[in-house]
Amino acid sequence: MTNQLSPDLTRILVSEVTIQQHVWELAQQISADYAHVERLYVVGVLKGAFIFLADLCRQLTIPHVVDFMALSSYGKAGAVSGAVRLVMDLREPIEGEHVLIVEDIVDKGLTLHYLVEALQGRQPASLKTCALVRKERHHEAISVDYLGFEIPDVWVVGYGLDYAERFRTLPYIAELNPSVYRA
Ligand code: PRP
C-alpha cells in the first residue's frame, strides 16, 4: 500500500484502529462505572473534543446527555500568558448531575484545571474527567480519571486536534512536521 502521509506530518503516533479500540474500552469502563446513576452528563470541550466525544458517546451503553463548552487557551507554542478563555458556556445548570468532562488532549493541563474549578463550583453530584491523550511530560501533575493514551511531547494533530485549524478531521493522531510551524 502506498504511504499517503502528508509531508506536513512526520509519523502516525496513534492509528485509527488503535484509537477506536481505546475509545471502545473507555466507553465500556465509563458505562460500568456509571451504571447506577440516572444519567451521565457529558461535557465536551470544543473545539478539539468534538470527534472523540461523538465516537465515545455512541459507544456508551448508559443513559446520557451531551452539552458543550468552548474554551481557548492562550500561550500555545511557548507564547504569552497561558490563560484560558471561556468562549461558550453550558446551556443548563449542572447542579445534582453526574458530570464527565471530555477533552481531546491534556497538554499543560490549564484547560482541564480551569474546567474542574469552574464546574466543581456549580455543585454537581460528581465530577470526573476523560481525555483521549495526555502529554507524557505532565503525567504526574495532571490526573485524569479516564485516559486513552500518553504521547510524547511533540505537536500532534488529527482526530480533533489542529494546527491553525488544519488536520482536525484526520482519523488518526500524527506528529506535525516541525517545518510547518517553524516556517
Ligand atoms: C487545545 C485542546 C485542549 C487544550 C489542552 O485546545 O483542545 O482543550 O488545548 O491544552 P492545555 O492542557 O495546555 O490547556 P485549544 O485551546 O487549542 O482550542 P481548540 O480545542 O479549539 O483547538
Short mmCIF file of N, CA, C and O and ligand atoms in Angstrom, two decimals, residues 45-49 70-74 76 82 84 103-113 115 137-138 142 160-162 165 168, ligand 1:
data_model
loop_
_atom_site.label_atom_id
_atom_site.label_comp_id
_atom_site.label_asym_id
_atom_site.label_seq_id
_atom_site.Cartn_x
_atom_site.Cartn_y
_atom_site.Cartn_z
N VAL A 45 -15.52 19.50 25.32
CA VAL A 45 -14.78 20.76 25.29
C VAL A 45 -14.41 21.07 23.83
O VAL A 45 -13.58 20.39 23.23
N LEU A 46 -15.05 22.08 23.29
CA LEU A 46 -14.81 22.49 21.90
C LEU A 46 -13.58 23.37 21.79
O LEU A 46 -13.26 24.07 22.74
N LYS A 47 -12.94 23.36 20.63
CA LYS A 47 -13.42 22.55 19.52
C LYS A 47 -12.87 21.12 19.53
O LYS A 47 -13.47 20.20 19.01
N GLY A 48 -11.69 20.97 20.09
CA GLY A 48 -10.91 19.77 19.85
C GLY A 48 -11.59 18.44 20.14
O GLY A 48 -11.31 17.44 19.49
N ALA A 49 -12.52 18.42 21.12
CA ALA A 49 -13.06 17.14 21.57
C ALA A 49 -14.23 16.64 20.73
O ALA A 49 -14.76 15.56 21.02
N ALA A 70 -16.98 25.81 25.13
CA ALA A 70 -15.87 26.15 24.23
C ALA A 70 -14.87 26.99 24.99
O ALA A 70 -15.25 27.98 25.63
N LEU A 71 -13.63 26.56 24.95
CA LEU A 71 -12.54 27.26 25.62
C LEU A 71 -11.42 27.44 24.65
O LEU A 71 -11.23 26.66 23.72
N SER A 72 -10.64 28.45 24.90
CA SER A 72 -9.46 28.63 24.09
C SER A 72 -8.32 29.03 25.01
O SER A 72 -8.49 29.89 25.87
N SER A 73 -7.20 28.35 24.87
CA SER A 73 -6.08 28.68 25.75
C SER A 73 -5.05 29.50 25.00
O SER A 73 -4.64 29.14 23.90
N TYR A 74 -4.67 30.58 25.60
CA TYR A 74 -3.59 31.38 25.05
C TYR A 74 -2.29 30.72 25.46
O TYR A 74 -2.25 29.88 26.34
N LYS A 76 -0.06 29.06 23.51
CA LYS A 76 0.39 27.90 22.75
C LYS A 76 1.78 28.15 22.18
O LYS A 76 2.14 29.29 21.91
N GLY A 82 -0.71 31.90 28.83
CA GLY A 82 -1.20 30.59 29.24
C GLY A 82 -2.57 30.65 29.89
O GLY A 82 -3.02 29.67 30.47
N VAL A 84 -6.70 30.76 30.18
CA VAL A 84 -7.78 30.08 29.47
C VAL A 84 -8.96 31.04 29.35
O VAL A 84 -9.32 31.73 30.30
N GLU A 103 -12.25 15.77 27.13
CA GLU A 103 -11.22 16.57 26.46
C GLU A 103 -10.52 15.72 25.40
O GLU A 103 -10.40 14.51 25.56
N ASP A 104 -10.03 16.36 24.35
CA ASP A 104 -9.21 15.63 23.40
C ASP A 104 -7.80 15.43 23.93
O ASP A 104 -7.28 14.32 23.94
N ILE A 105 -7.20 16.51 24.41
CA ILE A 105 -5.79 16.41 24.84
C ILE A 105 -5.55 17.21 26.12
O ILE A 105 -6.12 18.29 26.30
N VAL A 106 -4.74 16.64 26.99
CA VAL A 106 -4.22 17.39 28.13
C VAL A 106 -2.76 17.65 27.83
O VAL A 106 -1.96 16.72 27.73
N ASP A 107 -2.47 18.92 27.65
CA ASP A 107 -1.09 19.32 27.33
C ASP A 107 -0.46 19.88 28.59
O ASP A 107 0.14 19.16 29.39
N LYS A 108 -0.62 21.17 28.83
CA LYS A 108 -0.12 21.75 30.08
C LYS A 108 -1.13 21.55 31.21
O LYS A 108 -0.80 21.77 32.38
N GLY A 109 -2.33 21.18 30.86
CA GLY A 109 -3.36 20.94 31.86
C GLY A 109 -4.13 22.18 32.28
O GLY A 109 -5.00 22.11 33.15
N LEU A 110 -3.86 23.29 31.64
CA LEU A 110 -4.52 24.55 32.02
C LEU A 110 -6.02 24.49 31.78
O LEU A 110 -6.81 24.93 32.61
N THR A 111 -6.41 23.95 30.65
CA THR A 111 -7.82 23.91 30.29
C THR A 111 -8.60 23.01 31.25
O THR A 111 -9.66 23.38 31.75
N LEU A 112 -8.05 21.84 31.50
CA LEU A 112 -8.74 20.90 32.39
C LEU A 112 -8.83 21.46 33.81
O LEU A 112 -9.86 21.35 34.47
N HIS A 113 -7.76 22.07 34.27
CA HIS A 113 -7.76 22.67 35.60
C HIS A 113 -8.83 23.76 35.69
O HIS A 113 -9.61 23.80 36.66
N LEU A 115 -11.53 24.03 33.92
CA LEU A 115 -12.86 23.43 33.85
C LEU A 115 -13.27 22.78 35.16
O LEU A 115 -14.41 22.92 35.61
N ARG A 137 5.08 14.31 29.52
CA ARG A 137 5.88 15.13 30.45
C ARG A 137 5.05 15.62 31.63
O ARG A 137 5.60 16.02 32.64
N HIS A 138 3.70 15.65 31.49
CA HIS A 138 2.88 16.19 32.56
C HIS A 138 2.14 15.09 33.33
O HIS A 138 1.23 15.38 34.10
N ILE A 142 -0.99 16.15 36.37
CA ILE A 142 -2.39 16.30 36.00
C ILE A 142 -3.07 14.94 36.00
O ILE A 142 -2.79 14.10 35.15
N GLY A 160 -9.48 15.54 15.82
CA GLY A 160 -9.95 16.71 16.57
C GLY A 160 -8.88 17.74 16.83
O GLY A 160 -9.18 18.92 17.02
N LEU A 161 -7.63 17.31 16.83
CA LEU A 161 -6.53 18.23 17.14
C LEU A 161 -6.07 18.95 15.88
O LEU A 161 -5.96 18.34 14.81
N ASP A 162 -5.76 20.23 16.04
CA ASP A 162 -5.46 21.03 14.86
C ASP A 162 -4.12 21.74 14.95
O ASP A 162 -3.54 21.86 16.02
N GLU A 165 -6.23 25.29 12.67
CA GLU A 165 -7.50 24.74 12.16
C GLU A 165 -7.33 23.67 11.08
O GLU A 165 -8.32 23.15 10.57
N ARG A 168 -7.83 18.63 11.62
CA ARG A 168 -8.73 18.15 12.67
C ARG A 168 -9.44 16.85 12.31
O ARG A 168 -9.74 16.05 13.17
C1 PRP B 1 -6.49 22.52 22.96
C2 PRP B 1 -7.14 21.21 23.30
C3 PRP B 1 -7.39 21.30 24.78
C4 PRP B 1 -6.29 22.24 25.25
C5 PRP B 1 -5.25 21.48 26.00
O1 PRP B 1 -7.47 23.49 22.77
O2 PRP B 1 -8.33 21.02 22.56
O3 PRP B 1 -8.65 21.85 25.06
O4 PRP B 1 -5.69 22.84 24.09
O5 PRP B 1 -4.15 22.29 26.35
P1 PRP B 1 -3.72 22.56 27.85
O6 PRP B 1 -3.75 21.24 28.59
O7 PRP B 1 -2.33 23.11 27.72
O8 PRP B 1 -4.69 23.54 28.43
P2 PRP B 1 -7.19 24.88 22.03
O9 PRP B 1 -7.04 25.96 23.05
O10 PRP B 1 -6.07 24.72 21.06
O11 PRP B 1 -8.55 25.13 21.30
P3 PRP B 1 -9.35 24.14 20.30
O12 PRP B 1 -9.81 22.94 21.08
O13 PRP B 1 -10.48 25.00 19.84
O14 PRP B 1 -8.41 23.75 19.17
#
